[in-house]
Short mmCIF file of C-alpha atoms in Angstrom, two decimals:
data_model
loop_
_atom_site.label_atom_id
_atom_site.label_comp_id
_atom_site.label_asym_id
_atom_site.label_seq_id
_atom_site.Cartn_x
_atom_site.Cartn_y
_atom_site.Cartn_z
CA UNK T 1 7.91 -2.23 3.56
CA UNK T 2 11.44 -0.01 4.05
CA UNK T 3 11.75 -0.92 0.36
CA UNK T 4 8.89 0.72 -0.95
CA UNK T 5 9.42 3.64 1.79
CA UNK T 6 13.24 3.64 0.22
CA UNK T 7 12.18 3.50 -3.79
CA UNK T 8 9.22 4.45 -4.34
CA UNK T 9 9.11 3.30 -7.56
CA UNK T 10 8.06 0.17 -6.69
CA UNK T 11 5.00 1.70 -6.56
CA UNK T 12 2.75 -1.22 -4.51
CA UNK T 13 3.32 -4.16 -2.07
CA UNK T 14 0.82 -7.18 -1.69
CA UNK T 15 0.56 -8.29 1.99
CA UNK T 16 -0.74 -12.08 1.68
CA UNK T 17 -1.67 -14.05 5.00
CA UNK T 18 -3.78 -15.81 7.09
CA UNK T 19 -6.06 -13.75 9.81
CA UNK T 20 -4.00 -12.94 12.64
CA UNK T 21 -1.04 -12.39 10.68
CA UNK T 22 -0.49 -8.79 11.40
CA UNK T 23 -0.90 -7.29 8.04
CA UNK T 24 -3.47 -4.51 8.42
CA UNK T 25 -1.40 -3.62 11.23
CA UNK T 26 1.79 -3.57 9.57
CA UNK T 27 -0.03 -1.67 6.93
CA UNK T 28 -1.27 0.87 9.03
CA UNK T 29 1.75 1.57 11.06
CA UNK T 30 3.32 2.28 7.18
CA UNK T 31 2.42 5.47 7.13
CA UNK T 32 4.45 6.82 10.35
CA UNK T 33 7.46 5.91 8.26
CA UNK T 34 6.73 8.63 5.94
CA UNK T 35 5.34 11.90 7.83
CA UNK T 36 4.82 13.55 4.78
CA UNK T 37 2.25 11.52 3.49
CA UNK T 38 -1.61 10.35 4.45
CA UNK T 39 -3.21 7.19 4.43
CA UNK T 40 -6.39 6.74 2.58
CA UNK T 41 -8.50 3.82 2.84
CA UNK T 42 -10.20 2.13 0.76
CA UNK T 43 -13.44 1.03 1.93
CA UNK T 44 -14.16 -2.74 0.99
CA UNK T 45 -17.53 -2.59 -1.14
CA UNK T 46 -16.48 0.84 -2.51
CA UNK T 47 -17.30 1.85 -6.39
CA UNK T 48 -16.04 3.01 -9.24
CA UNK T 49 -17.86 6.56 -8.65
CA UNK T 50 -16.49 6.73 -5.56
CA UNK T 51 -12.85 5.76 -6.16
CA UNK T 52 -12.88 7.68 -9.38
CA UNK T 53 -14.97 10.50 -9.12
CA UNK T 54 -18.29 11.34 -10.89
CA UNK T 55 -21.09 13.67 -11.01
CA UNK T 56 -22.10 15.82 -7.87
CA UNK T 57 -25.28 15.61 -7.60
CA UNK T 58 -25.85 18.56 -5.30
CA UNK T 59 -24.59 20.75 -7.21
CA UNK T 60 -25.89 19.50 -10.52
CA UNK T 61 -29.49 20.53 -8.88
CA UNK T 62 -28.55 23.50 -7.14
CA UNK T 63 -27.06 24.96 -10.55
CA UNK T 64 -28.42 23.30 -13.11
CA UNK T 65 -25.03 22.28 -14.78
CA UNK T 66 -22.92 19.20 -14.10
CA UNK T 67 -19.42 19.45 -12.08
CA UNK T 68 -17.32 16.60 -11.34
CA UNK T 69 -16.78 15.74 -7.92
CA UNK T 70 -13.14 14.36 -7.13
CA UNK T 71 -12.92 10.39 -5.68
CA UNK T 72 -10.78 8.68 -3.61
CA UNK T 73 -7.67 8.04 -5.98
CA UNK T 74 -7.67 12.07 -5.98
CA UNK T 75 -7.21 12.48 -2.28
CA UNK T 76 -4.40 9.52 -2.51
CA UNK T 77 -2.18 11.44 -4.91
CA UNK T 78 1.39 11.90 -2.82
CA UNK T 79 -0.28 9.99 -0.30
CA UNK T 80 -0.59 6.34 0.31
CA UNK T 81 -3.42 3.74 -0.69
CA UNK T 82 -4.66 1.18 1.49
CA UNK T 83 -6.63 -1.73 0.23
CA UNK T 84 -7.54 -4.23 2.72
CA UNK T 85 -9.19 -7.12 1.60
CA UNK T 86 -8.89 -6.58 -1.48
CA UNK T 87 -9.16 -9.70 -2.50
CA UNK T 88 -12.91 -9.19 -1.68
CA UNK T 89 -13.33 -6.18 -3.79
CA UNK T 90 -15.02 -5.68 -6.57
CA UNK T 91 -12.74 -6.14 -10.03
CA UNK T 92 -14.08 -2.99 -11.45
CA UNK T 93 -12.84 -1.12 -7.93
CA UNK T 94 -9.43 -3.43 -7.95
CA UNK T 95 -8.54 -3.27 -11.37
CA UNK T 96 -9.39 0.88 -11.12
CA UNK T 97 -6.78 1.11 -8.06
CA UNK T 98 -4.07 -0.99 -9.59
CA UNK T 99 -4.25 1.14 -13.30
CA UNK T 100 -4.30 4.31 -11.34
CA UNK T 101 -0.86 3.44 -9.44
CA UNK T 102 0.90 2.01 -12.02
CA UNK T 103 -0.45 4.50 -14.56
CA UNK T 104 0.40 7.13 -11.60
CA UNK T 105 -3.03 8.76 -13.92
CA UNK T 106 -6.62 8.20 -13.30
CA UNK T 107 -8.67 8.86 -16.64
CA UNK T 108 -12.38 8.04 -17.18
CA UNK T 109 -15.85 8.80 -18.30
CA UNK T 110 -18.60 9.58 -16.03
CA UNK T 111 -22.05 10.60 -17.21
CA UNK T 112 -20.91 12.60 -20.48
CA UNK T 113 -17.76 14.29 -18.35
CA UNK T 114 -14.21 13.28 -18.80
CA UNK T 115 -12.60 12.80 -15.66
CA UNK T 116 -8.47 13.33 -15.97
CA UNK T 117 -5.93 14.11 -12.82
CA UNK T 118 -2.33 12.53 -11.32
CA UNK T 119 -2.65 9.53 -9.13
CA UNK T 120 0.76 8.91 -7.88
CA UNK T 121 0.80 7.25 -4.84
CA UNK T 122 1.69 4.20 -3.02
CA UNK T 123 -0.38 1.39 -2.90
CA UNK T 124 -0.64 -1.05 -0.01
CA UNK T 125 -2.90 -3.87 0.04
CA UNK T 126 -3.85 -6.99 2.04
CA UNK T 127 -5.31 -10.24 1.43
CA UNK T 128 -6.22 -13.09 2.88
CA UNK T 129 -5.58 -16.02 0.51
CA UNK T 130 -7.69 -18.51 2.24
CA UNK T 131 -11.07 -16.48 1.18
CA UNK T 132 -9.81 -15.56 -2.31
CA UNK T 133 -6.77 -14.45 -4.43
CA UNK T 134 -6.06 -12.28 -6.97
CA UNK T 135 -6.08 -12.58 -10.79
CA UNK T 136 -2.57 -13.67 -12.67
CA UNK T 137 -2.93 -10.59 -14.23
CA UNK T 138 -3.73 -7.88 -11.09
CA UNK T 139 -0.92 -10.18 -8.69
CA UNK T 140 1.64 -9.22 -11.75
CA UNK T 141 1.20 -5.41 -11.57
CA UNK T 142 2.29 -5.64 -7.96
CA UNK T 143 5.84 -4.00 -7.11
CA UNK T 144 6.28 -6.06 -4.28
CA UNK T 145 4.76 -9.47 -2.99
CA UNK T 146 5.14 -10.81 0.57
CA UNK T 147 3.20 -14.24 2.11
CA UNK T 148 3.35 -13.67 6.02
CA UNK T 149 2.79 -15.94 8.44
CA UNK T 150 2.45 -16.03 12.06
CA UNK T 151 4.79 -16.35 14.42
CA UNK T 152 5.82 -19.99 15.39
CA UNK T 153 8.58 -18.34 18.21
CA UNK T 154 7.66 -18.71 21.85
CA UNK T 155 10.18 -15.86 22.80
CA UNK T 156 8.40 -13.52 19.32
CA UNK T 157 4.41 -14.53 20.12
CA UNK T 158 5.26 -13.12 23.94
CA UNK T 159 6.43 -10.28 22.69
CA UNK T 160 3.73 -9.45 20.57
CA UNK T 161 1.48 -10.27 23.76
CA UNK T 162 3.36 -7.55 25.64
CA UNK T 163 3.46 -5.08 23.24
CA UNK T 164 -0.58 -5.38 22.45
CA UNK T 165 -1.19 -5.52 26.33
CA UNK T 166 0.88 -2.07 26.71
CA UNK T 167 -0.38 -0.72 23.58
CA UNK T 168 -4.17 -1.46 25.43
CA UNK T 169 -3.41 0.28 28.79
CA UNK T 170 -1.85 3.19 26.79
CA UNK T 171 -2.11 3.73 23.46
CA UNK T 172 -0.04 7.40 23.70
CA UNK T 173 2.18 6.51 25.92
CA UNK T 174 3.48 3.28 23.79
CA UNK T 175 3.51 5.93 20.57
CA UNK T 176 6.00 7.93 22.62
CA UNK T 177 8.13 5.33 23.45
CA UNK T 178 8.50 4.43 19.68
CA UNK T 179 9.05 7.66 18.87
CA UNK T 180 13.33 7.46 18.89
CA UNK T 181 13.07 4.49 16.99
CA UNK T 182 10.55 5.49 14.49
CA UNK T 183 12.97 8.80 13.58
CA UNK T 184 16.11 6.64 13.34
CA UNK T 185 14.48 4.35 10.96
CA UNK T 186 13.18 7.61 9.43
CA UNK T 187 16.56 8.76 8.91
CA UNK T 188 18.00 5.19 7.76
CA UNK T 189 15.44 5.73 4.72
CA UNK T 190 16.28 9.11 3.80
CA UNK T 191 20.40 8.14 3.70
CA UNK T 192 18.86 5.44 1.31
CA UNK T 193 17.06 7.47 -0.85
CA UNK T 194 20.39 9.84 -1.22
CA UNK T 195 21.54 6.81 -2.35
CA UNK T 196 19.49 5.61 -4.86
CA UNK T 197 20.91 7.95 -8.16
CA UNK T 198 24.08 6.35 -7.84
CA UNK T 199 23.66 2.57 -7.29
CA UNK T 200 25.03 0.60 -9.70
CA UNK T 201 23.56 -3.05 -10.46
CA UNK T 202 26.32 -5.47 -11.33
CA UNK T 203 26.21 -8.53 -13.28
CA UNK T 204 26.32 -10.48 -10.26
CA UNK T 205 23.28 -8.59 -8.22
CA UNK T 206 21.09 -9.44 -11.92
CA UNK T 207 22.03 -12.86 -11.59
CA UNK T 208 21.15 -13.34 -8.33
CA UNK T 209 17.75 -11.48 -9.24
CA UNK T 210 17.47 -13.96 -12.04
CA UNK T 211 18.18 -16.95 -9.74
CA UNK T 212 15.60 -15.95 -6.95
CA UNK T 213 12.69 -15.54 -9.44
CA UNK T 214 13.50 -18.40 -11.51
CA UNK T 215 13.09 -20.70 -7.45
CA UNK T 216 10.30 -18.66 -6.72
CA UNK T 217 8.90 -19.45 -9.98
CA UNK T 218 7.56 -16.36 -10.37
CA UNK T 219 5.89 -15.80 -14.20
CA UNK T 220 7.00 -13.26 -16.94
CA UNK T 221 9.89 -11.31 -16.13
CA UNK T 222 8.53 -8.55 -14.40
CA UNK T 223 9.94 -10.17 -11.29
CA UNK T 224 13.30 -9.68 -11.80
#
């Protein structure tokens, strides 16, 4: 997740996992690592009309002429995308989500109107892999892909125990103690950023990408 908050350009991340795992949790907590950006969720039965936009209706009767009215993917432009379940989504609605980020573009047709505006955002989406997974060809457009699991620590499952107990008796009060750590990691990823127009990639950094796809045995090359 500091990836994608680092490079943007990654564009997506695929949380995979049992229930329980913590992924709409880690998903939603995303966002406070990047003030300057909102989260907007994608509801799971959602359409195309309403993720891409269409006719309004309302105003098509009040004036007699027909005006597009602006979906979801428009609000999530320099803002972040968050697609839970979406294993259980529709593929017109998943394969509409995934072109718009990697496109960074949303263009379609909607009852004789052309529909046409930027889409770049970050997409975040979790799945449970036990009801359901993905296409070959959706799982590949995917910057980043991450199975979780929970916790088989003693000493880690308490302390998720105490901090959803405290988190329960005060929900503010827990924010506020974050707070110091949430800026520092804040300011970790904007030194990183900096950063970024000047890394070089030597041979030995591609080989070891090369390596770790090749035992993951990940397909294509996209990957690496």
């Amino acid at each position: 997740m500091i990836m994608l908050a680092v490079n943007e350009d990654l564009d997506s991340i695929l949380l995979s996992g049992e229930k329980g795992s913590g992924k709409s949790l880690l998903a939603r907590g995303f966002a406070a690592l990047l003030p300057r950006k909102r989260r907007v969720d994608i509801p799971l039965h959602t359409t195309e009309d309403r993720l891409l936009g269409g006719v309004d209706l309302e105003y098509a009767l009040k004036h007699g002429e027909k005006k597009v009215q602006a979906g979801l993917l428009a609000a999530a432009h320099q803002n972040i995308v968050f697609a839970d379940d979406m294993n259980l989504m529709a593929d017109s609605a998943v394969h509409a989500i995934v072109n718009a980020v990697t496109s960074r573009q949303v263009e379609a047709e909607r009852e004789g109107l052309s529909i046409s505006y930027p889409s770049d955002s970050i997409l975040v989406a979790a799945m449970n892999p036990e009801e359901g997974g993905l296409s070959a060809g959706v799982l590949d457009r995917f910057g980043l892909f991450v199975s979780m699991t929970c916790e088989h620590s003693v000493e880690h499952r308490r302390d998720i125990i105490r901090s959803a107990l405290a988190y329960e008796r005060d929900p503010e009060g827990f924010s506020r103690s974050k707070e110091q750590e949430t800026l520092q990691l804040q300011e970790l990823i904007i030194t990183a950023k900096g950063y970024l127009s000047r890394m070089n990639i030597s041979g030995q950094l591609l080989e070891l990408a090369a390596w770790t796809t090749l035992i993951a045995q990940c397909r294509g090359h996209r990957a690496d």
